[in-house]
XYZ file of C-alpha atoms in Angstrom:
690
model
C 29.475 -13.143 -42.890
C 29.707 -16.485 -41.192
C 33.201 -15.396 -39.799
C 31.929 -11.853 -38.520
C 29.221 -13.419 -37.079
C 31.296 -15.881 -34.891
C 33.642 -12.788 -33.889
C 30.334 -10.962 -32.722
C 29.461 -13.429 -30.516
C 32.921 -14.562 -29.132
C 33.379 -14.324 -25.812
C 35.164 -11.295 -24.149
C 37.987 -13.593 -22.851
C 39.067 -13.621 -26.787
C 40.771 -10.197 -26.064
C 43.959 -9.638 -24.702
C 44.155 -8.551 -21.274
C 40.761 -10.142 -20.368
C 41.028 -12.880 -18.011
C 38.652 -14.569 -15.725
C 38.543 -11.654 -13.011
C 38.015 -9.098 -15.801
C 35.341 -11.079 -17.609
C 33.463 -11.358 -14.044
C 33.837 -7.628 -13.854
C 32.461 -6.618 -17.223
C 29.533 -9.177 -16.495
C 28.107 -6.795 -14.395
C 27.866 -4.618 -17.243
C 26.025 -7.125 -19.210
C 29.293 -7.676 -21.523
C 29.778 -11.365 -22.186
C 30.719 -11.157 -25.992
C 32.880 -9.124 -28.483
C 29.250 -7.651 -29.841
C 28.124 -6.670 -26.498
C 31.133 -4.663 -25.958
C 30.933 -2.441 -29.195
C 27.211 -2.172 -28.439
C 28.138 -0.817 -24.982
C 27.837 2.783 -26.114
C 29.168 6.030 -24.423
C 26.757 7.891 -21.987
C 28.482 11.062 -22.999
C 31.298 12.429 -24.244
C 34.312 14.941 -23.123
C 35.836 17.367 -25.522
C 39.503 17.362 -24.454
C 40.515 19.802 -26.868
C 38.651 22.501 -24.566
C 40.121 21.442 -21.082
C 40.417 24.622 -19.168
C 42.672 25.876 -16.120
C 41.418 25.925 -13.087
C 41.414 29.467 -12.873
C 38.923 29.644 -15.878
C 36.290 27.290 -14.282
C 32.697 28.957 -14.319
C 30.620 28.656 -11.453
C 27.705 25.946 -11.547
C 29.063 24.560 -15.112
C 30.153 21.403 -15.787
C 33.727 21.440 -16.657
C 36.631 19.378 -17.661
C 40.140 20.171 -16.358
C 43.726 18.566 -15.946
C 45.327 18.659 -12.731
C 47.869 17.061 -10.491
C 47.243 15.791 -6.733
C 48.551 17.715 -4.035
C 47.299 16.175 -0.942
C 44.375 13.936 0.462
C 42.939 14.335 3.719
C 39.761 12.777 5.494
C 37.700 14.678 7.965
C 35.102 13.536 10.306
C 32.302 15.671 11.290
C 30.954 15.380 14.957
C 27.812 13.770 13.358
C 30.043 10.836 12.104
C 29.774 11.964 8.421
C 33.375 11.103 6.916
C 34.536 13.506 3.990
C 37.442 12.912 1.755
C 39.324 15.898 0.178
C 41.693 15.981 -2.335
C 43.586 19.019 -3.293
C 44.640 19.398 -6.911
C 46.758 22.103 -8.900
C 47.536 23.327 -12.314
C 49.555 26.267 -13.304
C 46.801 28.918 -12.689
C 45.459 27.698 -9.160
C 44.110 24.934 -6.813
C 40.747 22.964 -6.679
C 39.353 20.800 -4.165
C 37.713 17.358 -4.607
C 35.176 16.171 -2.581
C 33.511 12.782 -1.427
C 30.955 12.122 1.430
C 31.189 8.763 3.094
C 33.471 7.166 0.535
C 36.390 6.570 2.729
C 37.868 4.019 0.006
C 38.848 7.087 -2.377
C 41.685 7.962 -0.349
C 43.251 4.797 -1.016
C 42.811 5.402 -4.785
C 45.083 8.315 -5.364
C 48.291 9.668 -4.067
C 50.250 12.974 -4.242
C 51.830 13.631 -7.820
C 49.310 11.735 -9.968
C 47.871 13.590 -13.198
C 44.310 13.545 -13.373
C 41.558 14.394 -15.905
C 38.837 15.844 -13.698
C 35.258 16.565 -14.822
C 32.379 17.526 -12.391
C 30.169 20.442 -11.492
C 32.122 23.719 -10.298
C 31.299 25.321 -7.069
C 33.271 28.690 -6.303
C 32.611 29.233 -2.430
C 34.552 32.474 -1.041
C 37.342 31.840 -3.759
C 37.527 28.240 -2.967
C 37.009 25.958 -6.112
C 35.061 22.586 -5.217
C 34.126 19.915 -7.189
C 31.630 17.248 -5.490
C 31.986 13.681 -6.364
C 33.794 14.493 -9.835
C 34.441 11.693 -12.643
C 38.299 11.118 -12.650
C 40.535 9.784 -15.233
C 44.243 8.811 -14.481
C 46.584 10.429 -17.271
C 48.576 7.185 -18.573
C 51.930 7.955 -19.992
C 51.334 8.368 -23.591
C 47.892 9.081 -23.276
C 46.097 10.930 -25.950
C 44.422 12.943 -23.165
C 44.273 16.289 -25.103
C 42.945 17.102 -28.434
C 40.342 14.410 -28.928
C 36.883 13.791 -27.997
C 36.795 11.171 -25.192
C 33.870 8.740 -24.734
C 32.795 8.149 -21.334
C 30.929 4.799 -20.755
C 28.741 3.480 -18.167
C 30.938 1.678 -15.875
C 31.492 0.144 -12.411
C 34.150 1.151 -9.757
C 36.363 -1.829 -10.527
C 36.335 -1.172 -14.464
C 37.975 2.340 -15.106
C 37.081 4.124 -18.328
C 40.512 3.810 -19.544
C 40.104 -0.023 -19.601
C 37.038 0.098 -21.117
C 38.430 2.479 -24.037
C 41.301 0.124 -24.623
C 39.165 -3.141 -24.721
C 36.801 -1.463 -27.217
C 39.598 0.143 -29.037
C 41.129 -3.404 -29.433
C 37.819 -5.008 -30.467
C 36.822 -2.179 -33.142
C 40.358 -3.234 -34.524
C 40.078 -6.666 -34.696
C 36.396 -6.364 -36.197
C 37.437 -3.884 -39.118
C 40.182 -6.166 -39.956
C 38.318 -9.164 -39.914
C 37.566 -10.439 -43.924
C 33.960 -9.957 -44.312
C 33.150 -7.023 -41.788
C 31.697 -4.506 -44.103
C 28.864 -7.286 -44.794
C 27.506 -6.676 -41.533
C 25.435 -3.928 -42.765
C 21.925 -4.435 -41.500
C 19.839 -1.928 -43.187
C 18.597 -2.009 -46.991
C 20.722 -0.076 -49.437
C 18.041 2.113 -50.687
C 16.896 2.811 -47.119
C 20.546 4.001 -46.036
C 20.610 6.290 -49.558
C 17.261 7.838 -48.944
C 17.918 8.976 -45.375
C 21.199 9.792 -45.787
C 22.911 7.477 -43.359
C 26.424 6.373 -43.155
C 27.588 2.718 -43.091
C 27.541 0.706 -39.874
C 31.373 -0.027 -39.662
C 31.871 3.939 -39.631
C 29.096 4.290 -37.292
C 30.445 1.899 -34.743
C 33.854 3.409 -35.142
C 32.702 6.960 -34.707
C 30.361 6.289 -31.868
C 33.141 5.141 -29.892
C 36.008 7.431 -31.065
C 34.734 10.172 -32.960
C 36.895 12.174 -35.195
C 34.860 15.259 -34.629
C 31.232 16.393 -33.234
C 29.873 16.242 -36.738
C 30.879 12.542 -37.351
C 29.898 11.683 -33.745
C 26.389 13.018 -34.587
C 26.210 11.148 -38.005
C 27.137 7.703 -36.235
C 24.354 8.257 -33.362
C 21.868 9.167 -35.812
C 22.622 6.023 -37.895
C 22.809 3.680 -34.863
C 19.427 5.316 -33.286
C 17.777 4.822 -36.681
C 18.815 1.417 -37.046
C 17.611 0.290 -33.631
C 14.287 1.961 -33.951
C 13.886 0.836 -37.789
C 14.422 -2.691 -36.528
C 11.827 -2.546 -33.661
C 9.555 -0.821 -36.057
C 10.023 -3.571 -38.685
C 9.274 -6.121 -35.728
C 6.290 -4.595 -34.525
C 4.862 -4.097 -38.484
C 5.815 -7.662 -39.122
C 3.413 -8.858 -35.855
C 0.741 -6.723 -37.512
C 1.035 -7.974 -40.775
C 0.999 -11.542 -39.516
C -2.105 -10.711 -37.589
C -3.712 -9.269 -40.617
C -3.046 -11.660 -43.073
C -1.673 -14.604 -41.177
C -4.972 -15.572 -39.287
C -8.607 -15.420 -40.056
C -10.863 -14.083 -36.998
C -14.614 -13.604 -36.365
C -16.522 -11.556 -38.921
C -19.271 -9.749 -36.846
C -22.452 -8.853 -38.701
C -23.497 -5.253 -38.630
C -25.368 -3.715 -35.893
C -28.957 -5.262 -35.129
C -31.630 -4.691 -32.655
C -29.668 -5.482 -29.594
C -26.728 -3.208 -30.272
C -29.177 -0.437 -31.405
C -31.367 -1.055 -28.162
C -28.480 -0.942 -26.003
C -27.187 2.414 -27.387
C -30.625 3.793 -27.579
C -31.273 3.188 -23.587
C -27.996 4.876 -22.570
C -28.649 7.387 -19.780
C -26.462 10.097 -21.714
C -25.703 10.745 -24.981
C -21.718 9.737 -26.292
C -19.155 12.466 -26.841
C -17.725 12.726 -30.295
C -14.520 10.865 -29.302
C -16.643 7.978 -28.000
C -18.596 8.007 -31.321
C -15.454 7.814 -33.324
C -14.092 5.300 -31.325
C -16.889 3.169 -31.286
C -16.981 3.263 -35.224
C -13.367 2.354 -35.602
C -14.061 -0.814 -33.056
C -17.280 -1.985 -35.328
C -15.428 -1.576 -38.516
C -12.603 -3.751 -36.908
C -15.275 -6.150 -35.670
C -17.023 -6.424 -38.705
C -13.717 -7.466 -40.798
C -12.269 -10.825 -40.961
C -9.112 -9.787 -39.411
C -8.675 -10.227 -35.670
C -9.052 -6.719 -33.913
C -6.203 -5.510 -32.119
C -7.260 -2.205 -30.749
C -5.838 0.014 -27.952
C -8.142 2.905 -26.436
C -6.579 5.475 -24.797
C -8.899 7.621 -22.536
C -7.962 9.981 -19.715
C -9.616 9.409 -16.351
C -13.382 9.602 -16.589
C -13.492 9.850 -20.292
C -16.259 7.054 -20.472
C -14.411 3.896 -21.838
C -16.408 1.371 -20.016
C -19.576 2.448 -21.991
C -17.430 1.708 -25.258
C -16.237 -1.960 -23.838
C -20.144 -2.507 -22.911
C -21.553 -1.708 -26.482
C -18.532 -3.652 -28.012
C -19.489 -6.774 -25.681
C -23.004 -6.332 -26.669
C -22.222 -6.551 -30.434
C -20.456 -9.905 -29.823
C -23.210 -11.480 -27.957
C -25.601 -10.245 -30.508
C -23.648 -12.259 -33.032
C -23.458 -15.369 -31.102
C -20.334 -14.972 -29.292
C -19.081 -14.772 -25.416
C -17.395 -11.578 -24.334
C -14.549 -11.483 -21.495
C -13.554 -8.506 -19.742
C -10.241 -8.716 -17.438
C -9.428 -6.141 -14.735
C -6.384 -5.988 -12.392
C -8.200 -5.977 -9.136
C -11.266 -7.394 -7.699
C -12.603 -3.851 -6.765
C -12.432 -3.141 -10.534
C -13.720 -6.259 -11.582
C -16.915 -5.880 -9.221
C -17.155 -2.419 -10.294
C -17.248 -3.298 -14.103
C -19.666 -6.162 -13.373
C -22.171 -3.596 -11.508
C -21.804 -1.310 -14.563
C -22.257 -3.685 -17.191
C -25.199 -5.563 -15.846
C -26.867 -2.043 -15.333
C -26.525 -1.006 -18.970
C -26.831 -4.777 -20.614
C -28.868 -7.073 -18.170
C -32.154 -5.304 -18.994
C -31.650 -6.148 -22.528
C -31.395 -10.161 -21.595
C -27.585 -10.181 -21.517
C -26.195 -12.974 -18.833
C -23.234 -11.547 -17.087
C -21.171 -13.008 -14.390
C -18.272 -12.048 -12.454
C -15.027 -14.566 -11.537
C -12.622 -13.545 -8.828
C -10.332 -15.430 -6.528
C -12.890 -14.935 -3.574
C -15.788 -16.938 -4.857
C -16.412 -20.075 -2.990
C -15.917 -23.300 -4.850
C -19.602 -24.036 -5.507
C -20.296 -20.892 -6.631
C -17.240 -20.675 -8.926
C -17.791 -24.267 -10.501
C -21.205 -23.239 -11.496
C -20.182 -20.192 -13.286
C -17.358 -22.226 -14.870
C -19.892 -24.773 -16.051
C -22.207 -22.094 -17.232
C -19.222 -20.224 -19.220
C -18.205 -23.642 -21.024
C -22.131 -24.113 -21.818
C -22.653 -20.615 -23.217
C -25.158 -19.755 -20.684
C -23.263 -16.938 -19.648
C -22.802 -14.183 -22.418
C -20.161 -11.908 -20.567
C -17.698 -12.674 -17.916
C -15.955 -10.169 -16.035
C -12.958 -11.175 -13.742
C -9.460 -10.751 -12.752
C -6.352 -13.164 -13.224
C -8.825 -15.839 -12.430
C -10.098 -15.858 -15.951
C -6.885 -17.117 -17.495
C -6.896 -20.216 -15.043
C -6.652 -23.395 -17.219
C -10.220 -24.699 -15.960
C -11.900 -21.588 -17.514
C -13.244 -22.741 -20.613
C -15.736 -20.869 -23.196
C -18.058 -21.839 -25.649
C -17.454 -19.131 -28.285
C -14.896 -16.461 -27.345
C -15.334 -13.477 -29.796
C -14.032 -10.230 -27.787
C -11.567 -9.934 -25.207
C -11.454 -6.579 -23.411
C -8.276 -5.733 -21.136
C -8.657 -2.983 -18.769
C -5.744 -1.117 -17.196
C -3.708 -3.321 -19.889
C -0.175 -2.130 -18.493
C -0.944 -3.868 -15.186
C -0.817 -7.197 -16.791
C 1.986 -8.784 -18.292
C 1.970 -9.749 -22.074
C 1.837 -13.380 -21.589
C -1.114 -12.809 -19.223
C -3.232 -10.870 -21.840
C -2.218 -13.860 -24.395
C -3.322 -16.472 -22.565
C -6.934 -14.976 -22.122
C -6.751 -14.461 -25.858
C -5.921 -18.043 -26.525
C -8.996 -19.095 -24.892
C -10.704 -18.366 -28.205
C -10.169 -18.925 -31.961
C -8.524 -15.517 -32.700
C -10.966 -13.507 -30.992
C -11.052 -9.808 -31.268
C -9.171 -8.013 -28.633
C -9.778 -4.382 -27.433
C -7.250 -3.079 -24.810
C -8.151 -0.160 -22.658
C -6.014 2.184 -20.610
C -6.673 5.440 -18.340
C -3.110 6.035 -18.293
C -2.614 8.250 -21.517
C 0.482 7.139 -23.344
C 2.711 9.604 -25.261
C 2.629 9.509 -29.025
C 6.525 8.166 -29.260
C 5.830 5.456 -26.671
C 2.808 4.566 -28.428
C 4.686 3.767 -31.477
C 7.463 2.267 -29.558
C 5.643 -0.256 -27.413
C 2.185 -0.545 -29.010
C 3.142 -0.012 -32.642
C 1.527 -3.204 -33.870
C -1.803 -2.042 -32.294
C -4.521 0.175 -33.806
C -5.028 3.284 -31.534
C -8.085 4.885 -30.659
C -8.143 8.205 -28.565
C -10.972 9.630 -26.293
C -9.732 12.903 -25.109
C -12.922 14.625 -24.671
C -14.823 14.291 -21.053
C -18.290 13.651 -21.090
C -20.359 16.938 -20.291
C -20.351 17.780 -16.663
C -17.079 16.724 -15.626
C -15.485 19.529 -13.595
C -11.717 20.429 -13.490
C -10.312 19.209 -10.276
C -8.600 22.157 -8.384
C -5.373 20.989 -7.644
C -2.819 22.701 -5.017
C 0.779 21.595 -3.550
C 1.138 22.349 -0.130
C 3.895 21.970 2.523
C 3.548 20.238 5.665
C 3.472 23.387 7.666
C -0.102 23.630 6.050
C -1.275 20.250 6.933
C -3.469 21.627 9.766
C -5.315 23.716 7.393
C -5.495 21.154 4.770
C -7.191 18.639 7.376
C -9.444 21.520 8.531
C -10.899 21.966 4.935
C -11.332 18.118 4.628
C -13.349 18.230 7.783
C -15.366 21.146 6.466
C -16.237 18.804 3.286
C -17.269 16.133 5.372
C -19.544 18.349 7.405
C -21.073 19.576 4.166
C -21.806 16.137 3.447
C -18.914 14.997 0.937
C -16.352 12.556 1.225
C -12.408 12.487 1.705
C -9.440 10.065 0.464
C -6.182 10.285 2.190
C -3.678 8.535 0.493
C -0.156 7.375 1.679
C 2.802 5.820 -0.369
C 3.444 2.983 2.573
C 1.339 0.176 4.175
C 3.571 0.470 7.251
C 6.390 2.586 8.808
C 9.794 1.916 7.167
C 13.083 2.807 8.515
C 14.621 3.276 5.048
C 11.835 5.377 3.374
C 10.640 8.508 5.149
C 6.978 8.390 4.442
C 3.628 8.546 5.988
C 2.315 4.985 6.025
C -1.752 4.224 5.722
C -1.811 2.341 9.134
C 0.142 5.165 11.405
C -1.884 7.819 9.314
C -5.146 6.257 10.219
C -4.109 6.095 13.710
C -3.025 9.841 13.823
C -5.923 11.131 11.990
C -8.796 9.125 13.788
C -7.359 10.680 16.852
C -7.002 13.963 15.796
C -8.661 15.761 12.919
C -10.989 12.987 12.168
C -12.213 12.244 15.783
C -15.800 11.307 15.855
C -15.700 11.085 12.089
C -16.383 7.615 10.624
C -12.831 6.543 9.035
C -11.781 3.476 6.990
C -8.451 1.903 6.242
C -7.711 0.195 2.893
C -4.327 -1.072 1.828
C -3.153 -4.132 -0.138
C -1.998 -6.450 2.613
C -5.770 -6.731 3.669
C -7.891 -9.812 2.903
C -10.070 -9.221 -0.351
C -13.336 -9.755 1.812
C -11.969 -7.026 4.322
C -11.127 -4.693 1.414
C -14.611 -5.035 -0.303
C -16.505 -4.624 2.994
C -14.286 -1.112 3.632
C -15.152 0.104 -0.382
C -18.686 -0.899 0.151
C -18.767 0.975 3.337
C -17.220 4.316 1.577
C -19.537 3.573 -1.516
C -22.599 3.979 0.404
C -21.462 6.738 2.776
C -21.170 5.313 6.046
C -17.213 6.049 5.928
C -16.676 9.490 5.487
C -12.889 9.380 5.432
C -10.811 6.813 3.803
C -7.008 6.446 4.480
C -5.800 4.370 1.595
C -2.436 3.185 -0.086
C -2.620 3.557 -3.960
C -4.751 0.291 -4.173
C -7.432 3.205 -4.851
C -5.633 4.365 -7.884
C -7.576 2.656 -10.324
C -11.493 2.201 -10.814
C -13.055 3.580 -7.819
C -16.100 5.220 -8.566
C -17.636 7.334 -5.498
C -19.291 10.524 -6.820
C -19.845 12.174 -3.545
C -16.144 11.930 -2.648
C -14.741 15.717 -3.551
C -11.375 15.684 -1.751
C -8.143 13.782 -2.155
C -5.224 14.471 -0.159
C -2.240 12.947 -1.332
C 0.898 12.699 1.611
C 4.307 12.340 0.107
C 3.250 13.710 -3.017
C 6.837 13.637 -4.070
C 7.076 9.830 -4.287
C 4.706 9.614 -7.386
C 5.030 10.197 -11.078
C 2.883 12.592 -12.854
C 0.643 9.750 -14.427
C 0.298 8.143 -10.888
C -0.864 11.457 -9.505
C -3.175 11.939 -12.217
C -4.907 8.643 -11.685
C -5.043 9.295 -7.977
C -6.710 12.658 -8.796
C -9.282 11.037 -10.909
C -10.822 9.382 -7.791
C -12.583 12.744 -7.058
C -14.653 15.044 -9.370
C -16.942 12.215 -10.544
C -20.179 13.863 -9.359
C -21.785 17.334 -9.424
C -19.740 18.808 -6.700
C -16.531 20.852 -6.889
C -13.688 18.699 -5.960
C -10.104 19.318 -4.661
C -6.633 17.384 -4.993
C -4.332 18.652 -2.396
C -0.557 17.484 -2.752
C 1.625 17.537 0.415
C 5.321 17.201 0.227
C 8.397 19.124 1.922
C 10.749 18.273 -0.879
C 12.784 20.609 -2.319
C 14.213 18.767 -5.239
C 13.826 20.952 -8.407
C 12.406 18.214 -10.323
C 9.749 17.364 -7.843
C 8.839 21.076 -7.316
C 8.539 21.133 -11.150
C 6.553 18.012 -11.363
C 3.873 19.170 -8.551
C 3.886 22.374 -10.102
C 2.960 20.941 -13.228
C 0.283 19.046 -11.317
C -1.445 22.214 -10.262
C -1.601 23.949 -13.753
C -2.444 20.820 -15.923
C -5.890 18.772 -15.916
C -5.182 17.243 -19.418
C -4.021 13.505 -18.664
C -2.400 13.449 -22.483
C -0.343 16.327 -21.841
C 0.789 15.326 -18.247
C 1.946 11.887 -19.855
C 4.338 13.991 -22.100
C 5.848 15.646 -19.437
C 6.137 12.692 -17.347
C 7.861 10.843 -20.143
C 10.186 13.798 -20.518
C 11.038 14.251 -16.504
C 10.916 10.585 -15.674
C 11.986 8.763 -18.706
C 10.484 5.848 -20.500
C 11.637 3.011 -18.206
C 9.827 4.555 -15.126
C 6.773 5.603 -17.134
C 4.740 2.542 -16.229
C 6.544 2.120 -12.866
C 7.766 -1.459 -13.940
C 9.590 -3.189 -16.740
C 7.458 -6.376 -17.274
C 5.104 -4.928 -19.721
C 6.623 -4.862 -23.167
C 8.785 -1.664 -22.751
C 11.747 -2.243 -24.944
C 15.239 -1.656 -23.337
C 17.002 0.377 -26.050
C 20.675 0.629 -26.189
C 21.073 3.883 -27.710
C 17.871 5.351 -28.881
C 16.188 7.583 -26.605
C 12.217 8.088 -27.698
C 11.891 11.398 -26.108
C 14.937 13.074 -27.723
C 14.750 10.977 -30.715
C 11.006 11.485 -31.814
C 11.968 12.995 -35.443
C 14.059 9.811 -36.239
C 11.640 7.613 -34.985
C 8.942 8.975 -37.134
C 11.709 8.530 -40.089
C 12.390 4.984 -39.046
C 8.681 4.158 -38.857
C 8.138 5.542 -42.352
C 10.937 3.533 -43.783
C 9.995 0.363 -41.984
C 6.349 0.635 -43.195
C 7.720 1.329 -46.842
C 9.855 -1.642 -46.829
C 9.259 -4.732 -49.034
C 10.481 -7.206 -46.364
C 11.486 -10.678 -48.243
C 11.316 -14.047 -45.981
C 15.226 -13.650 -45.835
C 15.361 -9.884 -44.582
C 12.841 -10.556 -42.016
C 14.657 -13.645 -40.545
C 17.752 -11.438 -40.208
C 15.714 -8.505 -38.460
C 14.308 -11.238 -36.180
C 17.488 -12.472 -35.034
C 18.959 -9.174 -34.764
C 15.932 -8.279 -32.532
C 16.370 -11.367 -30.476
C 20.052 -10.639 -29.980
C 19.053 -7.227 -28.939
C 16.156 -7.617 -26.287
C 17.527 -10.975 -25.035
C 14.696 -12.418 -22.650
C 12.330 -9.100 -23.203
C 12.259 -10.314 -26.890
C 9.040 -12.426 -26.003
C 7.551 -9.829 -23.871
C 8.101 -6.993 -26.650
C 7.115 -9.112 -29.720
C 5.143 -11.941 -28.694
C 1.611 -10.411 -28.048
């Protein structure tokens, strides 16, 4: 086993043909060791047993064929566009390969070269054309037919044949090294129960499969292994939290909590009541609560947080609520003060804009326990913030904070209960992958009175009518949001900016209408002043960037116009749409875009048809992939090597079941831990150190 571990971590220069130059090229693919090379899995496969003749190629299909280079040319259009064309032929006909503005291509090939070509076929008036194809040079004695060939993620200076050769060499060394069979990671009973092939077979067949059947078996084994180990890690954290640390045992509800609930100006929905029961059960146990509350926009998560905070105060503890922006922190402060202050609960807000004297007074009151609940931004995690008895930590819009930031706030108490809230519904597969160590509550039901928002996708040639409609709403006494993707004009990105849009609209459609401008580059005091003016109705049209995405609550706003809507994902569009429809009036969301991209058109069409954030989240995950779901890579989303949580849902559920049933010995857990560290690298602490 020690020999195999040394081989796995051996530097890539250990292989024949890898000198300093090739090692530097491989480093661009994050390949530094033999193990990383073997875990550099193919992104697709070509079944070379089904290579076609040019005459057999089907229009619109991705096809593989073999042909010889006839001639190479480069054309320059009157607009300066350079087009490289390579004519290739086989016994049945001629095809043309094209590249735009990639002049270097003409130097890579020469007449007479034998090529394997893969790409999307276009037949135009009898001419067969493949734009920017994948090409592989057929080497002498190359097994280019009759095999399923792997195609790897690669760079221009590392051709496919070289990667295949290196991986084949690494596999041969690995398989011939004594003890290679002992690299098995999964327990024997798991392999048998879930009908998996062994790891050595899986590695061989994921790279060079004998058949499509063996390829599927290899992929299933490696996907299962990756997801199983991830689930073991998350289960270990949950188990450690449950049995390894003693938290606060809150008493059952008494007079204060009962009074707060009775004084609510509305009845809680069934989902809210169920979530509240789950939170109270957690808080009344000695195990520290670690609960994620998912709720669609406007589902009433804040009132759940308010009652939970009242419970910790009733038990003699303090509560803290962290929000990502000052606007949202202030809004939570006013909401909680309205619900809790009449019951004698002392509440304060702590943000970066406070002057020194007021900040020091608040800090002193937190330290001595004179403040029961403090709401704030990142200011809450500063070193000088000390609590007397922190009992409950609430994090709102959790995906906007790094894992370490949340942990730093929790560390200000002695194993406090933790409540994490998000208005971005998370698909089940992602929740199991990213938040598998948390208990999850879901609020799907919207409070009575919330109307579905009428949503329309329009081209820019309808802008005049769209803004005419907005002006009509303003004249009827309502207010309007206009959202732009950028603050200032950019030559690189063709998108309307908030600044130029403000100048345009105030000079045209909204002339003589009180307008406001809001974006992230403004000073906090300026932002607060604009939002206050919009909230009290002095500003009728607010032109803004996505700074309004979270937590802005103006019931009188009935229209939101989103410029450049194609630049947003479904989850973010839904968040923005949630800024309207908060009052008694019919509300509208209008998506402006001239994009003809198929995926974009589909995404905007879904927005017009679906108001349920959970359904949108599932579709967004399918369309954009897990890496882009939160719009960031900083918040604990693991970078999986082979598993795809969208397409591998069934395997994920099996792996989770297996992980939960596994009796993890200390020795096995240590092996899991080391493997996870190897896989996730720098991301390990984000994924597993909550």
